[in-house]
C-alpha positions as YAML, in Angstrom:
chain: A
units: angstrom
residues:
- id: 1
  name: MET
  ca: [-37.15, 58.13, -42.17]
- id: 2
  name: ARG
  ca: [-39.16, 59.62, -39.32]
- id: 3
  name: ILE
  ca: [-38.28, 59.94, -35.64]
- id: 4
  name: VAL
  ca: [-40.69, 61.07, -32.93]
- id: 5
  name: GLN
  ca: [-38.99, 62.67, -29.94]
- id: 6
  name: LEU
  ca: [-40.78, 62.83, -26.60]
- id: 7
  name: ALA
  ca: [-39.59, 64.04, -23.21]
- id: 8
  name: ASP
  ca: [-40.89, 64.80, -19.74]
- id: 9
  name: LEU
  ca: [-44.02, 62.64, -19.81]
- id: 10
  name: HIS
  ca: [-44.09, 62.85, -16.00]
- id: 11
  name: PHE
  ca: [-46.62, 60.09, -15.38]
- id: 12
  name: GLY
  ca: [-48.17, 61.00, -12.04]
- id: 13
  name: ALA
  ca: [-48.47, 64.59, -13.30]
- id: 14
  name: GLU
  ca: [-49.33, 63.79, -16.92]
- id: 15
  name: ASN
  ca: [-51.92, 65.63, -18.98]
- id: 16
  name: PRO
  ca: [-54.39, 62.84, -19.88]
- id: 17
  name: ARG
  ca: [-55.94, 64.73, -22.80]
- id: 18
  name: ALA
  ca: [-52.54, 65.54, -24.24]
- id: 19
  name: MET
  ca: [-51.34, 61.96, -23.74]
- id: 20
  name: ASP
  ca: [-54.36, 60.51, -25.55]
- id: 21
  name: ALA
  ca: [-54.10, 63.02, -28.39]
- id: 22
  name: ALA
  ca: [-50.34, 62.43, -28.69]
- id: 23
  name: ALA
  ca: [-50.83, 58.66, -28.93]
- id: 24
  name: ALA
  ca: [-53.34, 59.15, -31.75]
- id: 25
  name: GLN
  ca: [-51.10, 61.65, -33.56]
- id: 26
  name: ILE
  ca: [-48.04, 59.40, -33.26]
- id: 27
  name: ALA
  ca: [-50.03, 56.52, -34.73]
- id: 28
  name: ASP
  ca: [-50.90, 58.76, -37.71]
- id: 29
  name: LEU
  ca: [-47.25, 59.85, -38.11]
- id: 30
  name: GLU
  ca: [-46.08, 56.20, -38.22]
- id: 31
  name: PRO
  ca: [-42.53, 56.92, -37.01]
- id: 32
  name: ASP
  ca: [-39.74, 54.46, -37.67]
- id: 33
  name: VAL
  ca: [-38.45, 54.98, -34.13]
- id: 34
  name: ILE
  ca: [-39.44, 56.86, -30.97]
- id: 35
  name: VAL
  ca: [-36.94, 58.51, -28.60]
- id: 36
  name: VAL
  ca: [-37.92, 59.53, -25.06]
- id: 37
  name: SER
  ca: [-35.44, 61.99, -23.55]
- id: 38
  name: GLY
  ca: [-36.10, 61.26, -19.89]
- id: 39
  name: ASP
  ca: [-38.55, 61.89, -17.05]
- id: 40
  name: MET
  ca: [-41.04, 59.12, -17.67]
- id: 41
  name: THR
  ca: [-42.41, 59.64, -14.14]
- id: 42
  name: GLN
  ca: [-42.98, 62.41, -11.61]
- id: 43
  name: ARG
  ca: [-41.82, 60.73, -8.38]
- id: 44
  name: GLY
  ca: [-40.29, 57.45, -9.56]
- id: 45
  name: LYS
  ca: [-43.16, 55.40, -8.10]
- id: 46
  name: HIS
  ca: [-44.01, 51.90, -9.29]
- id: 47
  name: ASP
  ca: [-47.54, 52.83, -10.37]
- id: 48
  name: GLU
  ca: [-46.16, 55.74, -12.42]
- id: 49
  name: PHE
  ca: [-43.66, 53.47, -14.14]
- id: 50
  name: GLU
  ca: [-46.40, 50.92, -14.82]
- id: 51
  name: ALA
  ca: [-48.62, 53.58, -16.41]
- id: 52
  name: ALA
  ca: [-45.68, 54.85, -18.49]
- id: 53
  name: ARG
  ca: [-44.80, 51.34, -19.64]
- id: 54
  name: ASN
  ca: [-48.39, 50.61, -20.67]
- id: 55
  name: TRP
  ca: [-48.53, 53.84, -22.68]
- id: 56
  name: ILE
  ca: [-45.23, 53.12, -24.43]
- id: 57
  name: ASP
  ca: [-46.26, 49.52, -25.18]
- id: 58
  name: ALA
  ca: [-49.48, 50.74, -26.78]
- id: 59
  name: LEU
  ca: [-47.50, 52.89, -29.24]
- id: 60
  name: ASP
  ca: [-45.98, 49.63, -30.56]
- id: 61
  name: ARG
  ca: [-42.90, 51.21, -32.14]
- id: 62
  name: PRO
  ca: [-39.13, 50.68, -31.72]
- id: 63
  name: THR
  ca: [-38.25, 52.95, -28.81]
- id: 64
  name: LEU
  ca: [-35.15, 54.26, -27.05]
- id: 65
  name: ILE
  ca: [-35.70, 55.58, -23.53]
- id: 66
  name: VAL
  ca: [-33.13, 57.33, -21.32]
- id: 67
  name: PRO
  ca: [-33.68, 58.22, -17.65]
- id: 68
  name: GLY
  ca: [-34.33, 61.68, -16.28]
- id: 69
  name: ASN
  ca: [-33.87, 63.13, -12.81]
- id: 70
  name: HIS
  ca: [-37.55, 62.47, -11.96]
- id: 71
  name: ASP
  ca: [-37.09, 58.76, -12.68]
- id: 72
  name: THR
  ca: [-35.39, 58.21, -9.31]
- id: 73
  name: PRO
  ca: [-37.48, 57.33, -6.20]
- id: 74
  name: LEU
  ca: [-38.16, 60.79, -4.78]
- id: 75
  name: LEU
  ca: [-39.18, 59.72, -1.27]
- id: 76
  name: ASN
  ca: [-36.77, 56.80, -0.78]
- id: 77
  name: LEU
  ca: [-33.52, 58.55, 0.06]
- id: 78
  name: VAL
  ca: [-31.59, 55.29, 0.55]
- id: 79
  name: SER
  ca: [-32.54, 54.01, -2.92]
- id: 80
  name: ARG
  ca: [-31.87, 57.42, -4.46]
- id: 81
  name: ALA
  ca: [-28.32, 57.27, -3.15]
- id: 82
  name: SER
  ca: [-27.54, 53.56, -3.63]
- id: 83
  name: SER
  ca: [-29.52, 52.43, -6.70]
- id: 84
  name: PRO
  ca: [-31.35, 55.46, -8.13]
- id: 85
  name: PHE
  ca: [-32.27, 53.90, -11.49]
- id: 86
  name: GLN
  ca: [-33.12, 50.36, -10.43]
- id: 87
  name: ARG
  ca: [-36.84, 50.92, -10.96]
- id: 88
  name: HIS
  ca: [-36.33, 52.67, -14.29]
- id: 89
  name: HIS
  ca: [-34.13, 49.85, -15.57]
- id: 90
  name: GLY
  ca: [-36.60, 47.28, -14.31]
- id: 91
  name: TYR
  ca: [-39.35, 48.77, -16.46]
- id: 92
  name: PHE
  ca: [-37.37, 50.03, -19.46]
- id: 93
  name: GLU
  ca: [-34.10, 48.12, -19.73]
- id: 94
  name: ASP
  ca: [-35.37, 46.54, -22.96]
- id: 95
  name: HIS
  ca: [-35.66, 50.07, -24.39]
- id: 96
  name: SER
  ca: [-32.13, 51.17, -23.44]
- id: 97
  name: ALA
  ca: [-30.09, 49.74, -26.32]
- id: 98
  name: PRO
  ca: [-29.03, 51.91, -29.28]
- id: 99
  name: GLN
  ca: [-31.60, 52.10, -32.05]
- id: 100
  name: CYS
  ca: [-30.30, 51.44, -35.56]
- id: 101
  name: VAL
  ca: [-32.89, 52.04, -38.28]
- id: 102
  name: GLY
  ca: [-31.78, 52.34, -41.88]
- id: 103
  name: ASP
  ca: [-28.74, 54.62, -41.93]
- id: 104
  name: ILE
  ca: [-29.60, 56.18, -38.53]
- id: 105
  name: ARG
  ca: [-28.01, 55.20, -35.22]
- id: 106
  name: ILE
  ca: [-29.29, 56.70, -31.94]
- id: 107
  name: ASP
  ca: [-27.39, 56.10, -28.68]
- id: 108
  name: GLY
  ca: [-28.54, 56.91, -25.16]
- id: 109
  name: LEU
  ca: [-26.58, 58.58, -22.35]
- id: 110
  name: ASN
  ca: [-27.74, 58.91, -18.73]
- id: 111
  name: THR
  ca: [-27.14, 62.48, -17.51]
- id: 112
  name: ALA
  ca: [-29.44, 62.18, -14.47]
- id: 113
  name: ARG
  ca: [-28.27, 61.48, -10.90]
- id: 114
  name: GLY
  ca: [-30.13, 60.33, -7.81]
- id: 115
  name: TRP
  ca: [-28.16, 62.66, -5.60]
- id: 116
  name: GLN
  ca: [-25.39, 65.23, -6.00]
- id: 117
  name: VAL
  ca: [-23.29, 67.43, -3.74]
- id: 118
  name: ARG
  ca: [-24.89, 70.66, -4.88]
- id: 119
  name: SER
  ca: [-28.06, 72.52, -4.03]
- id: 120
  name: ASN
  ca: [-30.00, 71.46, -7.12]
- id: 121
  name: TRP
  ca: [-29.54, 67.70, -7.48]
- id: 122
  name: ALA
  ca: [-31.93, 67.71, -10.46]
- id: 123
  name: GLU
  ca: [-29.29, 69.32, -12.69]
- id: 124
  name: GLY
  ca: [-27.51, 67.08, -15.17]
- id: 125
  name: SER
  ca: [-24.06, 65.57, -14.95]
- id: 126
  name: VAL
  ca: [-22.03, 63.95, -17.74]
- id: 127
  name: ARG
  ca: [-19.55, 61.13, -17.22]
- id: 128
  name: LEU
  ca: [-17.08, 62.10, -19.92]
- id: 129
  name: ALA
  ca: [-15.53, 58.63, -20.13]
- id: 130
  name: HIS
  ca: [-18.95, 57.14, -20.84]
- id: 131
  name: LEU
  ca: [-19.63, 59.80, -23.46]
- id: 132
  name: VAL
  ca: [-16.29, 59.14, -25.17]
- id: 133
  name: ASP
  ca: [-17.04, 55.41, -25.29]
- id: 134
  name: ILE
  ca: [-20.29, 56.16, -27.12]
- id: 135
  name: LEU
  ca: [-18.72, 58.67, -29.50]
- id: 136
  name: ASP
  ca: [-15.92, 56.24, -30.35]
- id: 137
  name: GLU
  ca: [-18.32, 53.53, -31.54]
- id: 138
  name: ASP
  ca: [-17.64, 52.59, -35.16]
- id: 139
  name: ALA
  ca: [-20.98, 53.02, -36.90]
- id: 140
  name: GLY
  ca: [-19.77, 53.48, -40.48]
- id: 141
  name: ASP
  ca: [-19.03, 56.62, -42.46]
- id: 142
  name: ASP
  ca: [-22.50, 56.83, -44.04]
- id: 143
  name: THR
  ca: [-24.39, 56.54, -40.76]
- id: 144
  name: ILE
  ca: [-26.24, 59.57, -39.39]
- id: 145
  name: ARG
  ca: [-25.55, 59.47, -35.66]
- id: 146
  name: MET
  ca: [-27.62, 60.97, -32.87]
- id: 147
  name: LEU
  ca: [-27.33, 61.00, -29.07]
- id: 148
  name: ALA
  ca: [-30.26, 61.10, -26.64]
- id: 149
  name: CYS
  ca: [-30.05, 62.21, -23.02]
- id: 150
  name: HIS
  ca: [-32.19, 64.20, -20.60]
- id: 151
  name: HIS
  ca: [-30.15, 67.34, -19.91]
- id: 152
  name: PRO
  ca: [-28.88, 69.74, -22.59]
- id: 153
  name: PHE
  ca: [-25.10, 70.16, -22.58]
- id: 154
  name: ARG
  ca: [-25.51, 73.88, -23.25]
- id: 155
  name: SER
  ca: [-28.53, 75.78, -21.94]
- id: 156
  name: PRO
  ca: [-31.03, 76.25, -24.82]
- id: 157
  name: ARG
  ca: [-31.06, 79.86, -25.96]
- id: 158
  name: ASP
  ca: [-34.79, 80.60, -25.64]
- id: 159
  name: ALA
  ca: [-35.80, 78.26, -22.79]
- id: 160
  name: PRO
  ca: [-37.01, 79.93, -19.57]
- id: 161
  name: LEU
  ca: [-35.29, 77.22, -17.49]
- id: 162
  name: ARG
  ca: [-31.53, 77.76, -17.53]
- id: 163
  name: THR
  ca: [-29.52, 74.58, -17.12]
- id: 164
  name: ARG
  ca: [-26.13, 73.95, -15.49]
- id: 165
  name: THR
  ca: [-25.09, 70.51, -16.62]
- id: 166
  name: ARG
  ca: [-21.93, 69.45, -14.83]
- id: 167
  name: ARG
  ca: [-19.12, 68.99, -17.37]
- id: 168
  name: GLY
  ca: [-21.64, 70.13, -19.99]
- id: 169
  name: ALA
  ca: [-19.17, 72.48, -21.71]
- id: 170
  name: ALA
  ca: [-16.57, 69.72, -22.06]
- id: 171
  name: ALA
  ca: [-19.26, 67.30, -23.26]
- id: 172
  name: SER
  ca: [-20.45, 69.82, -25.84]
- id: 173
  name: GLU
  ca: [-16.92, 70.25, -27.20]
- id: 174
  name: LEU
  ca: [-16.43, 66.48, -27.41]
- id: 175
  name: LEU
  ca: [-19.76, 66.03, -29.17]
- id: 176
  name: ALA
  ca: [-19.03, 68.82, -31.66]
- id: 177
  name: ALA
  ca: [-15.76, 67.12, -32.65]
- id: 178
  name: SER
  ca: [-17.38, 63.69, -33.02]
- id: 179
  name: PRO
  ca: [-19.33, 61.91, -35.79]
- id: 180
  name: VAL
  ca: [-22.56, 62.52, -33.83]
- id: 181
  name: SER
  ca: [-24.45, 65.38, -35.47]
- id: 182
  name: VAL
  ca: [-27.66, 65.62, -33.38]
- id: 183
  name: LEU
  ca: [-28.31, 65.80, -29.61]
- id: 184
  name: LEU
  ca: [-31.88, 65.00, -28.44]
- id: 185
  name: THR
  ca: [-32.75, 66.27, -24.96]
- id: 186
  name: GLY
  ca: [-35.59, 67.31, -22.66]
- id: 187
  name: HIS
  ca: [-35.72, 68.77, -19.12]
- id: 188
  name: VAL
  ca: [-36.55, 72.38, -20.04]
- id: 189
  name: HIS
  ca: [-40.14, 71.61, -21.18]
- id: 190
  name: THR
  ca: [-39.68, 73.89, -24.20]
- id: 191
  name: PRO
  ca: [-39.43, 72.77, -27.85]
- id: 192
  name: HIS
  ca: [-36.31, 74.18, -29.42]
- id: 193
  name: ALA
  ca: [-33.75, 73.45, -32.15]
- id: 194
  name: GLU
  ca: [-30.42, 75.25, -32.17]
- id: 195
  name: LEU
  ca: [-27.08, 74.84, -33.89]
- id: 196
  name: ILE
  ca: [-24.37, 74.63, -31.22]
- id: 197
  name: THR
  ca: [-20.98, 75.74, -32.49]
- id: 198
  name: GLU
  ca: [-17.80, 75.04, -30.56]
- id: 199
  name: ALA
  ca: [-14.16, 75.57, -31.50]
- id: 200
  name: THR
  ca: [-14.09, 71.82, -32.19]
- id: 201
  name: GLY
  ca: [-17.06, 71.72, -34.58]
- id: 202
  name: SER
  ca: [-20.84, 71.86, -34.35]
- id: 203
  name: TYR
  ca: [-23.99, 69.80, -33.79]
- id: 204
  name: LEU
  ca: [-27.74, 70.33, -33.79]
- id: 205
  name: ALA
  ca: [-29.32, 70.40, -30.31]
- id: 206
  name: ILE
  ca: [-33.05, 69.57, -30.25]
- id: 207
  name: THR
  ca: [-35.14, 69.74, -27.09]
- id: 208
  name: ALA
  ca: [-38.66, 68.35, -26.82]
- id: 209
  name: GLY
  ca: [-41.54, 69.80, -24.83]
- id: 210
  name: THR
  ca: [-43.58, 68.04, -22.15]
- id: 211
  name: LEU
  ca: [-46.81, 66.07, -22.24]
- id: 212
  name: SER
  ca: [-47.46, 66.80, -18.57]
- id: 213
  name: THR
  ca: [-49.29, 69.52, -16.65]
- id: 214
  name: ARG
  ca: [-45.90, 70.96, -15.63]
- id: 215
  name: LEU
  ca: [-45.85, 73.63, -18.35]
- id: 216
  name: ARG
  ca: [-43.42, 76.53, -18.48]
- id: 217
  name: SER
  ca: [-43.52, 78.91, -21.47]
- id: 218
  name: ALA
  ca: [-44.99, 76.50, -24.05]
- id: 219
  name: PRO
  ca: [-48.02, 74.24, -24.42]
- id: 220
  name: ALA
  ca: [-47.74, 70.49, -24.22]
- id: 221
  name: ALA
  ca: [-45.71, 69.33, -27.22]
- id: 222
  name: PHE
  ca: [-43.56, 66.68, -28.86]
- id: 223
  name: ASN
  ca: [-41.18, 66.73, -31.84]
- id: 224
  name: SER
  ca: [-40.91, 64.88, -35.13]
- id: 225
  name: LEU
  ca: [-37.75, 64.63, -37.23]
- id: 226
  name: ASP
  ca: [-37.98, 63.73, -40.91]
- id: 227
  name: ILE
  ca: [-34.84, 62.73, -42.80]
- id: 228
  name: SER
  ca: [-34.90, 62.47, -46.59]
- id: 229
  name: ASP
  ca: [-32.74, 63.58, -49.53]
- id: 230
  name: GLY
  ca: [-29.95, 64.60, -47.15]
- id: 231
  name: ALA
  ca: [-32.16, 67.01, -45.21]
- id: 232
  name: LEU
  ca: [-33.29, 66.88, -41.57]
- id: 233
  name: ARG
  ca: [-36.62, 68.65, -41.04]
- id: 234
  name: VAL
  ca: [-37.65, 69.29, -37.44]
- id: 235
  name: ASN
  ca: [-41.23, 70.04, -36.40]
- id: 236
  name: THR
  ca: [-42.71, 70.48, -32.98]
- id: 237
  name: HIS
  ca: [-46.36, 69.56, -32.45]
- id: 238
  name: ASP
  ca: [-48.15, 71.96, -30.08]
- id: 239
  name: PHE
  ca: [-51.26, 70.89, -28.16]
- id: 240
  name: ASP
  ca: [-54.20, 73.28, -28.58]
- id: 241
  name: GLY
  ca: [-56.37, 71.53, -26.01]
- id: 242
  name: THR
  ca: [-57.82, 69.07, -28.51]
- id: 243
  name: ASP
  ca: [-55.23, 68.22, -31.16]
- id: 244
  name: PHE
  ca: [-51.54, 68.72, -31.90]
- id: 245
  name: GLN
  ca: [-50.66, 71.34, -34.49]
- id: 246
  name: PRO
  ca: [-47.28, 71.07, -36.32]
- id: 247
  name: ARG
  ca: [-44.87, 74.00, -36.25]
- id: 248
  name: ARG
  ca: [-41.57, 74.07, -38.15]
- id: 249
  name: LEU
  ca: [-38.42, 74.48, -36.04]
- id: 250
  name: GLY
  ca: [-36.06, 74.34, -39.00]
- id: 251
  name: THR
  ca: [-34.37, 72.29, -41.71]
- id: 252
  name: TRP
  ca: [-30.72, 71.31, -41.68]
- id: 253
  name: SER
  ca: [-28.36, 69.06, -43.56]
- id: 254
  name: ALA
  ca: [-28.67, 65.62, -41.98]
- id: 255
  name: ASN
  ca: [-24.95, 64.81, -41.84]
- id: 256
  name: GLU
  ca: [-23.51, 68.34, -41.72]
- id: 257
  name: PRO
  ca: [-25.83, 70.41, -39.52]
- id: 258
  name: ARG
  ca: [-23.71, 73.53, -40.05]
- id: 259
  name: ARG
  ca: [-25.65, 74.02, -43.27]
- id: 260
  name: GLN
  ca: [-29.22, 75.26, -42.74]
- id: 261
  name: PHE
  ca: [-31.67, 75.26, -45.64]
...
């Protein structure tokens, strides 16, 4: 079983060479499912969404897409306040349902907001009731469960961008106590995999890099997750200007991420 995790494509500020090379590499990887952890666009414009949709369609794989803070209409303040994700849903609603492939189930959670009463509206926010509804889904004891959203619940240890997700600590504790063992996020533009341990339990938090020109401390990148023989192997694929080179982030037990190989 193979999952490709993308995030922060930022169409409108995308890196065309990286996007073309990523499409070719993903075709070679032949993933069973693709997860995009938010920020399909840069300003939430129709032409950016159209370009993003065309690129996703060309990959021709089962795909789960969750919104990011950049997927709201940046310059339309009325829409940002009243219906911030109308455009995103219009283009990607058919990619919003949980993906169930083999013994894997991946759910999506929207942590982005069009507007918030704080200085940095781009920060994430978790509706705990919505999260609990997802975590309470009965997927079967043998199912490996994952959750995709845009904002990390806890700020990734090595990322230069520190995050302050509203109700993130409570969400992290709920997730750690749940049957969901993996959280797939973006936002920080830095590939990273880290075991998050709470008093309630633990889970594996995996962040994907960006395929845009909006780089921070890492090159353009995307992740691949391979699950076989009870092991979850996580690679990031770093763009060297021409091709993507794999780099191991770690190997964990697929159902019990507390155990690292």
